[in-house]
Amino acid sequence: MTAAGPAHEPLLRVDGLRKVYPSAQRPVVAIDGLSFDVAAGEFVCVVGPSGGGKSTLLKVVSGLLPPTDGRVLLDGASVTGPVPGLAVVFQEYGRSLYAWKTVRDNVALPLLARRVPRAERHRRAQEALAAVGLADAGRAYPWQLSGGMQQRVAIARAIVGEPRVLLMDEPFAAVDAQTRADLEDLVRAIWRRLGITVLFITHDIDESVYLGGRVLVLSRAPATIRADLTVDLPAERDQLGTRADARFAALRAEVFRLIAAEGTVRT
Amino acid sequence: MTRPVRVTRPARLVRMPRPPRWAVRPLAALGLPALLVTVWWLASAGSTNPFYPPLRTVLDAFGRVWLSERFVLDVVPSLRRFALGLLLAVVLGVAAGLLIGSSRVLRTLLEPALAFFRALPSPVLVPVLLVVVGVGDAMKVAVIAFGCLWPVLLNTVDGVRGTDEVQLDTARVAGLSRLATFRHLVLPAASPQIAAGLRQALGIGLILMVISEMVVSTDGLGHAVVRFQRSFALPEMWSGMIFLGILGFLLAKALEVVERRVLAWHHGLRRATGARP
């Protein structure tokens, strides 16, 4: 991996990705020939029908699952396992945080793996917590926080190691509507401030349009890219104004139509 | 000019003054033991049967026997064997449990053998070990360790197998090494189960300590009880039983206190998530 790669090399490249779960009776093809590029600094949402291989896509891109075929390239280097440049926020915040560690130690986990000295771990964890609005929660335990706060902790843990790409797997599917709106704005704010690249997987059409600069619509399983839409909404977004925008409604309808054509729709 | 009277307020004033909360539980917990001791005391008070001496006589013997140099001669050796055996079992059980629990191949290979050894009543090892390692402390420690090993080992295996998938993915994404994953995820995640195994092991270890000392021994609590029985020192024998009971109770309580501190996060988590077992 060299800094001076070809000029138009995307930061994240998914190339001919295929994932088959072997089974004695009938192998399950979750992803079939999926390709897309993400440029540095983009916010890309992946939306698709439930059970359509979205989570499989995230697991393969993050290096947690090996692809059956095809490649994932981060900065031109093949991703064959978890790499520091890719951080993940899982849907199940309650299960991904370690109940025996304080919030601060949970956030510092990626730094622990990199043998960062203790004092610096604490300092950087504290910064990441401040970035998600939890500057005072460092000494608490995750189970003492609300669901939305726990997911903020998971986001802090993902950004503490300064990853190139932030992968998010339906991170707000399990929180209430108000918390969800807050967290959506938080992720937008972090994305803009840190200039990182976000690949955000969701089954929620509104969310995908509201958050993303681009929306990739997946087909039903086996997943392929059905459409690649540019979200030409202004960068400044807010829950009321943006959602009332005519352009937002048009994009939302478009994504809805694409997914409806695939069969199962969740709204 | 009258104000409307609230009905809910005066009701409080009628309430009896309660004893402070910290005092309620110990008092309630001591109720039944106090009753049992009283019944024993009264029922045995006039006993002339040498096999069932009055409790008064037994307590006399208790003070004479256990608050003397007997403590050093019998109790200390017993406790040393017990502690060594338990320590050995915990170290081996947790280490092996972590390995077996995280390897499907190892589990498949070892499960039948583990099931056999677990089913084997540990006291049966006493004659075998007498031949192999002799009559000394090593035999007793080995018996205690063998008996305590299985609950610790099997509970550790269970705990490790129950490690959450998402938490494992989290460790991988964070880049934790295999060793760091054990230290920061697998071991703490399994620790409530390990503690459950330890509680079982504590009881088993105490039993095996007594049994191993009853067979061929020159000291220890088990030996003392048998020696008193054979020399018809029956109040002393009874006092030995009481001593063992108190010892077991105190050890279990001590473990509980330690567990509550070390696994405070586990109890907090259970309260927060509505106490799933």
XYZ file of C-alpha atoms in Angstrom:
544
model
C 0.000 0.000 0.000
C 1.683 3.188 -1.172
C 0.514 6.722 -0.707
C 1.137 7.636 -4.323
C -1.327 5.336 -6.023
C -2.977 6.014 -9.357
C -4.801 9.318 -9.249
C -8.305 7.958 -9.770
C -7.992 4.905 -7.594
C -11.042 4.854 -5.282
C -10.491 4.492 -1.557
C -12.701 1.425 -1.318
C -13.288 -0.871 -4.256
C -15.641 -3.845 -4.191
C -14.947 -5.901 -7.248
C -17.041 -8.819 -8.514
C -17.930 -9.836 -4.960
C -19.681 -13.160 -4.539
C -20.539 -14.925 -1.326
C -21.983 -18.414 -1.199
C -22.789 -20.087 2.106
C -22.056 -23.745 1.550
C -24.758 -26.165 2.589
C -25.184 -29.852 1.957
C -28.722 -29.517 0.624
C -28.662 -26.207 -1.198
C -25.857 -23.649 -1.155
C -27.169 -20.168 -0.386
C -25.934 -17.422 -2.694
C -26.072 -14.264 -0.571
C -24.173 -11.920 -2.889
C -23.691 -12.458 -6.583
C -21.227 -10.367 -8.552
C -21.435 -7.116 -6.661
C -19.151 -4.237 -7.690
C -18.949 -0.618 -6.638
C -16.379 2.037 -5.803
C -16.333 4.509 -2.970
C -14.161 7.603 -3.266
C -12.392 9.070 -0.269
C -14.694 11.269 1.785
C -17.950 9.924 0.350
C -20.990 9.017 2.404
C -22.559 6.024 0.665
C -25.720 4.326 1.864
C -26.575 0.796 0.860
C -30.277 0.085 1.014
C -32.057 -3.079 0.083
C -34.835 -5.494 0.960
C -34.648 -7.287 4.315
C -32.787 -10.551 4.182
C -31.126 -9.362 1.010
C -27.512 -9.996 1.925
C -26.781 -6.507 3.282
C -25.172 -7.770 6.456
C -23.200 -10.338 4.500
C -21.889 -7.507 2.330
C -20.726 -5.608 5.387
C -19.062 -8.667 6.895
C -17.168 -9.361 3.695
C -16.145 -5.732 3.174
C -14.907 -5.500 6.767
C -12.851 -8.652 6.336
C -14.849 -10.636 8.899
C -15.958 -13.123 6.235
C -13.878 -14.253 3.284
C -15.570 -13.759 -0.098
C -16.263 -16.808 -2.241
C -15.136 -14.827 -5.240
C -14.095 -11.272 -6.028
C -12.113 -8.803 -3.961
C -12.361 -5.898 -1.590
C -9.617 -3.314 -1.975
C -8.858 -0.610 0.538
C -6.485 1.944 -0.973
C -5.493 -0.619 -3.555
C -4.625 -3.329 -0.991
C -6.700 -6.466 -0.769
C -8.734 -6.815 2.445
C -8.390 -10.406 3.632
C -9.095 -9.820 7.314
C -9.944 -6.960 9.655
C -7.596 -4.011 9.049
C -7.117 -0.855 11.135
C -8.300 1.318 8.239
C -11.805 -0.160 8.436
C -13.923 0.310 11.539
C -17.365 -1.197 12.073
C -20.450 -0.177 14.035
C -22.765 -3.133 14.495
C -26.506 -3.044 14.846
C -26.533 -4.834 18.194
C -24.918 -2.159 20.348
C -25.889 -3.994 23.521
C -23.997 -7.063 22.429
C -20.966 -5.423 20.901
C -19.949 -3.457 24.020
C -18.084 -5.255 26.793
C -20.094 -5.078 29.984
C -17.022 -5.648 32.186
C -15.196 -2.621 30.824
C -15.969 1.003 31.494
C -17.195 3.110 28.598
C -13.739 4.630 28.251
C -12.016 1.237 28.104
C -14.570 0.022 25.564
C -13.812 2.998 23.368
C -10.056 2.483 23.767
C -10.231 -1.165 22.665
C -8.830 -0.630 19.133
C -5.939 1.357 20.647
C -5.204 -1.440 23.097
C -4.689 -3.771 20.160
C -2.210 -1.306 18.674
C -0.201 -1.083 21.910
C -0.838 2.627 22.339
C 0.445 3.709 25.790
C -2.163 3.876 28.512
C -2.207 7.629 29.037
C -2.642 8.248 25.332
C -5.369 5.609 25.107
C -7.303 7.424 27.781
C -6.780 10.796 26.166
C -7.896 9.659 22.733
C -10.852 7.695 24.089
C -11.922 10.827 25.929
C -11.684 12.836 22.695
C -13.756 10.281 20.809
C -16.357 10.315 23.585
C -16.491 14.090 23.452
C -17.031 13.862 19.685
C -20.187 11.801 20.217
C -21.421 14.006 23.054
C -20.564 11.644 25.896
C -17.625 13.456 27.465
C -18.909 12.722 30.971
C -19.715 9.025 30.536
C -16.186 7.601 30.445
C -16.272 6.088 33.904
C -19.734 4.576 33.590
C -20.420 1.038 32.426
C -22.258 0.512 29.130
C -25.274 -1.082 30.798
C -25.777 2.069 32.841
C -26.513 4.002 29.625
C -29.586 4.152 27.419
C -29.644 2.347 24.072
C -28.940 5.491 22.097
C -26.013 6.369 24.347
C -24.647 2.849 24.005
C -24.681 3.212 20.239
C -22.834 6.521 20.638
C -20.184 4.628 22.591
C -19.918 2.125 19.747
C -19.472 5.018 17.291
C -16.782 6.543 19.516
C -15.000 3.191 19.570
C -15.162 3.032 15.780
C -13.651 6.495 15.245
C -11.040 6.394 18.017
C -8.494 4.655 15.787
C -8.948 7.222 13.014
C -10.073 4.735 10.359
C -10.177 5.576 6.664
C -13.606 3.988 6.257
C -16.444 3.693 8.744
C -18.732 0.733 8.054
C -22.134 0.833 9.699
C -24.534 -2.098 9.684
C -28.078 -0.872 10.342
C -26.740 0.874 13.426
C -29.973 2.638 14.355
C -32.472 -0.112 13.644
C -32.972 -0.857 17.325
C -33.455 2.627 18.801
C -36.537 4.798 19.082
C -37.384 7.435 16.457
C -36.160 10.532 18.311
C -32.874 8.889 19.299
C -32.514 7.703 15.755
C -32.882 11.207 14.338
C -30.258 12.472 16.811
C -27.860 9.691 15.907
C -28.340 10.284 12.179
C -27.381 13.929 12.605
C -24.456 12.899 14.794
C -23.091 10.585 12.104
C -23.474 13.305 9.465
C -21.655 15.761 11.735
C -18.812 13.341 12.450
C -18.491 12.520 8.783
C -18.197 16.165 7.865
C -15.833 17.072 10.663
C -13.443 14.130 10.384
C -13.595 13.852 6.617
C -13.808 10.078 6.812
C -15.543 7.807 4.343
C -18.775 6.166 5.426
C -20.473 3.056 4.055
C -23.828 2.907 5.784
C -26.087 -0.110 5.425
C -29.768 0.266 6.182
C -33.164 -1.119 5.260
C -34.735 2.275 5.862
C -35.293 4.203 2.618
C -35.724 7.612 4.245
C -32.594 7.136 6.265
C -30.543 6.206 3.211
C -31.606 9.325 1.325
C -31.321 11.611 4.340
C -27.814 10.503 5.231
C -26.077 9.657 2.011
C -24.392 11.484 -0.799
C -25.033 8.370 -2.797
C -27.485 5.537 -2.416
C -26.762 2.056 -3.689
C -29.950 0.078 -4.062
C -29.484 -3.657 -3.717
C -31.597 -6.277 -5.394
C -33.257 -9.103 -3.553
C -30.920 -11.993 -2.589
C -28.595 -12.888 -4.174
C -27.639 -9.249 -3.864
C -26.436 -7.240 -6.828
C -26.384 -3.485 -7.348
C -29.718 -2.487 -8.793
C -29.170 1.255 -8.925
C -26.566 3.820 -7.960
C -28.245 7.144 -7.214
C -26.583 10.438 -6.441
C -28.330 12.314 -3.674
C -28.219 15.886 -4.908
C -29.389 17.434 -1.679
C -27.418 20.238 -0.014
C -24.718 19.160 2.413
C -26.453 21.012 5.253
C -29.306 18.745 6.208
C -31.776 18.879 9.019
C -34.475 16.506 10.063
C -37.390 18.837 9.311
C -36.255 20.877 6.307
C -34.542 18.139 4.353
C -37.326 15.649 4.792
C -39.854 18.257 3.601
C -37.756 19.052 0.518
C -39.366 18.118 -2.814
C -36.088 16.656 -4.022
C -35.922 14.444 -0.946
C -39.432 13.170 -1.676
C -38.538 12.466 -5.299
C -35.403 10.524 -4.355
C -37.242 8.664 -1.650
C -39.942 7.694 -4.150
C -37.344 6.565 -6.623
C -35.584 4.309 -4.111
C -38.935 3.032 -2.930
C -39.956 2.163 -6.477
C -36.677 0.336 -7.115
C -37.013 -1.725 -3.985
C -40.722 -2.346 -4.424
C -39.914 -3.826 -7.814
C -37.774 -6.314 -5.927
C -40.667 -7.620 -3.868
C -40.486 -7.267 -0.111
C -40.503 -3.699 1.142
C -40.032 -2.476 4.650
C -41.010 1.094 5.356
C -60.841 28.884 56.500
C -60.123 25.229 55.967
C -57.857 23.597 53.501
C -58.725 20.312 51.865
C -57.028 17.473 53.640
C -54.987 15.089 51.583
C -55.833 11.548 52.370
C -52.574 10.032 51.294
C -50.337 11.911 53.709
C -51.620 10.990 57.157
C -51.515 7.320 56.187
C -47.733 7.522 56.357
C -47.737 8.709 59.912
C -49.519 5.590 61.076
C -46.736 3.344 59.811
C -44.654 1.594 62.448
C -41.096 2.767 62.688
C -39.006 0.246 60.784
C -35.608 -1.079 61.800
C -32.900 0.256 59.510
C -32.627 -1.628 56.244
C -29.081 -2.855 56.861
C -30.246 -4.632 59.975
C -33.273 -6.405 58.485
C -31.512 -8.996 56.364
C -28.970 -10.198 58.936
C -31.742 -10.443 61.522
C -33.967 -12.435 59.186
C -31.063 -14.642 58.159
C -30.194 -15.408 61.770
C -33.743 -16.299 62.756
C -33.854 -19.930 61.678
C -30.349 -20.838 62.894
C -31.164 -19.304 66.273
C -34.358 -21.352 66.419
C -32.553 -24.585 65.508
C -29.859 -24.012 68.121
C -32.504 -23.309 70.737
C -34.417 -26.474 69.860
C -31.218 -28.511 69.947
C -30.247 -26.919 73.256
C -33.597 -27.623 74.903
C -34.077 -31.096 73.437
C -30.611 -32.279 74.420
C -30.385 -30.487 77.769
C -31.220 -33.477 79.951
C -29.740 -36.131 77.699
C -27.855 -38.940 79.411
C -27.293 -40.873 76.194
C -23.514 -40.711 75.600
C -24.040 -40.658 71.836
C -26.219 -37.529 72.009
C -24.580 -35.300 74.614
C -26.270 -32.054 75.647
C -25.438 -29.142 73.334
C -23.976 -27.395 76.356
C -21.383 -30.161 76.689
C -20.687 -30.076 72.961
C -20.087 -26.322 73.040
C -17.808 -26.765 76.042
C -15.835 -29.269 74.013
C -15.876 -26.882 71.027
C -14.081 -24.187 72.973
C -11.656 -26.649 74.544
C -10.782 -28.427 71.300
C -10.820 -25.836 68.522
C -9.618 -22.763 70.371
C -6.426 -24.536 71.417
C -3.309 -25.805 69.686
C -5.622 -28.204 67.796
C -6.239 -25.302 65.511
C -2.622 -25.332 64.431
C -2.334 -29.130 64.457
C -5.516 -30.037 62.575
C -7.203 -26.988 61.060
C -4.169 -25.389 59.456
C -3.040 -28.575 57.625
C -6.591 -29.158 56.412
C -6.982 -25.635 55.115
C -3.594 -25.794 53.436
C -4.535 -28.965 51.539
C -7.919 -27.537 50.653
C -6.451 -24.274 49.358
C -3.724 -26.013 47.360
C -6.131 -28.503 45.820
C -8.643 -25.818 44.911
C -5.964 -23.543 43.490
C -4.597 -26.357 41.352
C -8.079 -27.185 40.106
C -8.859 -23.554 39.250
C -5.598 -22.953 37.399
C -5.819 -26.194 35.432
C -9.594 -26.035 34.982
C -9.707 -22.463 33.693
C -6.678 -22.907 31.418
C -7.935 -26.173 29.939
C -11.495 -24.849 29.800
C -10.420 -21.815 27.759
C -8.607 -24.052 25.289
C -11.293 -26.720 25.021
C -14.101 -24.198 24.915
C -12.625 -22.326 21.988
C -11.726 -25.356 19.876
C -14.359 -27.554 18.333
C -11.759 -30.206 17.463
C -10.602 -30.444 21.069
C -14.181 -30.672 22.300
C -15.009 -33.513 19.930
C -11.875 -35.376 20.959
C -12.210 -34.835 24.688
C -15.929 -34.828 25.415
C -16.345 -38.609 26.005
C -13.300 -38.708 28.281
C -14.491 -35.631 30.167
C -17.918 -37.171 30.668
C -16.288 -40.301 32.094
C -14.027 -38.478 34.533
C -16.792 -36.183 35.655
C -18.998 -39.174 36.443
C -16.213 -40.849 38.406
C -16.788 -40.310 42.152
C -13.575 -38.653 43.316
C -13.224 -40.575 46.629
C -12.553 -43.692 44.582
C -9.222 -42.103 43.745
C -8.087 -42.272 47.350
C -6.964 -45.939 47.244
C -5.433 -45.463 43.811
C -3.492 -42.382 44.848
C -2.428 -44.024 48.100
C -0.542 -46.519 45.963
C 0.719 -44.011 43.430
C 1.748 -40.978 45.505
C 1.703 -42.409 49.003
C -0.034 -41.377 52.229
C 1.259 -37.825 52.468
C -0.195 -34.419 51.686
C 0.258 -34.964 47.958
C -2.432 -37.647 47.940
C -4.950 -35.422 49.712
C -4.206 -32.394 47.572
C -4.502 -34.536 44.435
C -7.883 -35.912 45.486
C -9.228 -32.437 46.261
C -7.817 -31.025 43.011
C -9.273 -33.870 40.963
C -12.734 -33.448 42.426
C -12.732 -29.667 42.089
C -11.341 -29.715 38.577
C -14.504 -30.902 36.788
C -17.021 -28.293 37.842
C -14.467 -25.549 37.124
C -13.400 -27.043 33.797
C -16.865 -27.838 32.484
C -18.326 -24.512 33.533
C -15.420 -22.697 31.895
C -15.978 -24.636 28.662
C -19.660 -23.672 28.753
C -18.863 -20.049 29.450
C -16.338 -19.859 26.630
C -18.737 -21.468 24.188
C -21.330 -18.880 25.088
C -19.110 -15.964 24.031
C -21.208 -13.589 21.986
C -20.625 -13.600 18.217
C -20.936 -9.846 17.935
C -18.419 -9.348 20.727
C -16.015 -11.693 18.940
C -16.490 -9.747 15.699
C -15.859 -6.570 17.680
C -12.560 -7.952 18.970
C -11.520 -8.941 15.462
C -12.434 -5.577 13.986
C -10.536 -3.849 16.804
C -7.525 -5.944 15.821
C -7.102 -7.765 19.157
C -4.612 -10.635 19.007
C -5.702 -14.116 20.011
C -4.129 -13.716 23.416
C -5.632 -10.258 23.946
C -9.035 -11.612 22.894
C -8.757 -14.242 25.627
C -7.739 -11.700 28.214
C -10.168 -8.925 27.344
C -13.157 -10.856 26.021
C -13.294 -14.630 26.455
C -12.103 -14.843 30.060
C -14.215 -11.995 31.454
C -17.238 -13.116 29.447
C -16.909 -16.612 30.921
C -16.177 -15.395 34.457
C -19.762 -15.604 35.773
C -19.844 -19.244 34.691
C -16.405 -19.844 36.143
C -17.640 -18.419 39.430
C -20.575 -20.840 39.343
C -18.105 -23.694 38.856
C -16.032 -22.371 41.722
C -19.026 -22.407 44.051
C -19.650 -26.060 43.247
C -15.951 -26.835 43.599
C -15.856 -25.255 47.038
C -18.419 -27.705 48.404
C -16.859 -30.692 46.683
C -13.386 -29.720 47.857
C -14.475 -29.544 51.480
C -16.041 -33.005 51.288
C -12.939 -34.472 49.679
C -10.695 -32.799 52.222
C -12.535 -34.549 55.042
C -12.756 -37.909 53.264
C -9.091 -37.972 52.275
C -8.112 -37.189 55.869
C -10.350 -39.881 57.294
C -8.585 -42.693 55.472
C -4.895 -42.609 56.239
C -3.789 -39.529 58.068
C -2.133 -38.241 61.178
C -3.752 -34.829 61.267
C -6.462 -32.700 59.745
C -10.140 -32.063 60.505
C -11.373 -35.329 59.008
C -8.781 -37.244 60.976
C -9.720 -35.418 64.175
C -13.401 -36.294 63.881
C -12.598 -39.996 63.298
C -10.048 -39.992 66.128
C -12.585 -38.517 68.586
C -15.194 -41.038 67.504
C -12.833 -43.994 67.943
C -11.763 -42.808 71.394
C -15.400 -42.218 72.435
C -14.771 -38.499 72.853
C -18.270 -37.903 71.542
C -18.834 -34.248 72.528
C -15.528 -33.494 70.790
C -16.684 -35.412 67.714
C -19.889 -33.374 67.592
C -17.909 -30.190 68.017
C -15.813 -31.216 64.991
C -18.962 -31.490 62.910
C -20.093 -28.044 64.004
C -16.676 -26.654 63.209
C -16.776 -28.140 59.692
C -20.233 -26.718 59.134
C -19.144 -23.243 60.197
C -16.015 -23.522 58.073
C -17.993 -24.452 54.968
C -20.433 -21.638 55.570
C -17.685 -19.054 56.038
C -15.831 -20.199 52.922
C -18.992 -19.964 50.813
C -19.716 -16.511 52.230
C -16.168 -15.366 51.527
C -16.464 -16.512 47.926
C -19.790 -14.710 47.628
C -18.265 -11.459 48.863
C -15.336 -11.740 46.455
C -17.645 -12.649 43.574
C -19.914 -9.713 44.238
C -16.944 -7.384 43.967
C -15.199 -8.965 40.995
C -18.401 -9.594 39.033
C -20.113 -6.343 39.975
C -20.516 -5.629 36.264
C -22.365 -8.916 35.777
C -24.874 -8.207 38.530
C -25.302 -4.654 37.253
C -25.882 -5.894 33.720
C -28.460 -8.400 34.930
C -30.319 -5.751 36.855
C -30.189 -3.421 33.828
C -31.505 -6.029 31.387
C -34.225 -7.337 33.664
C -32.350 -10.232 35.299
C -31.987 -12.826 32.639
C -30.295 -15.850 34.196
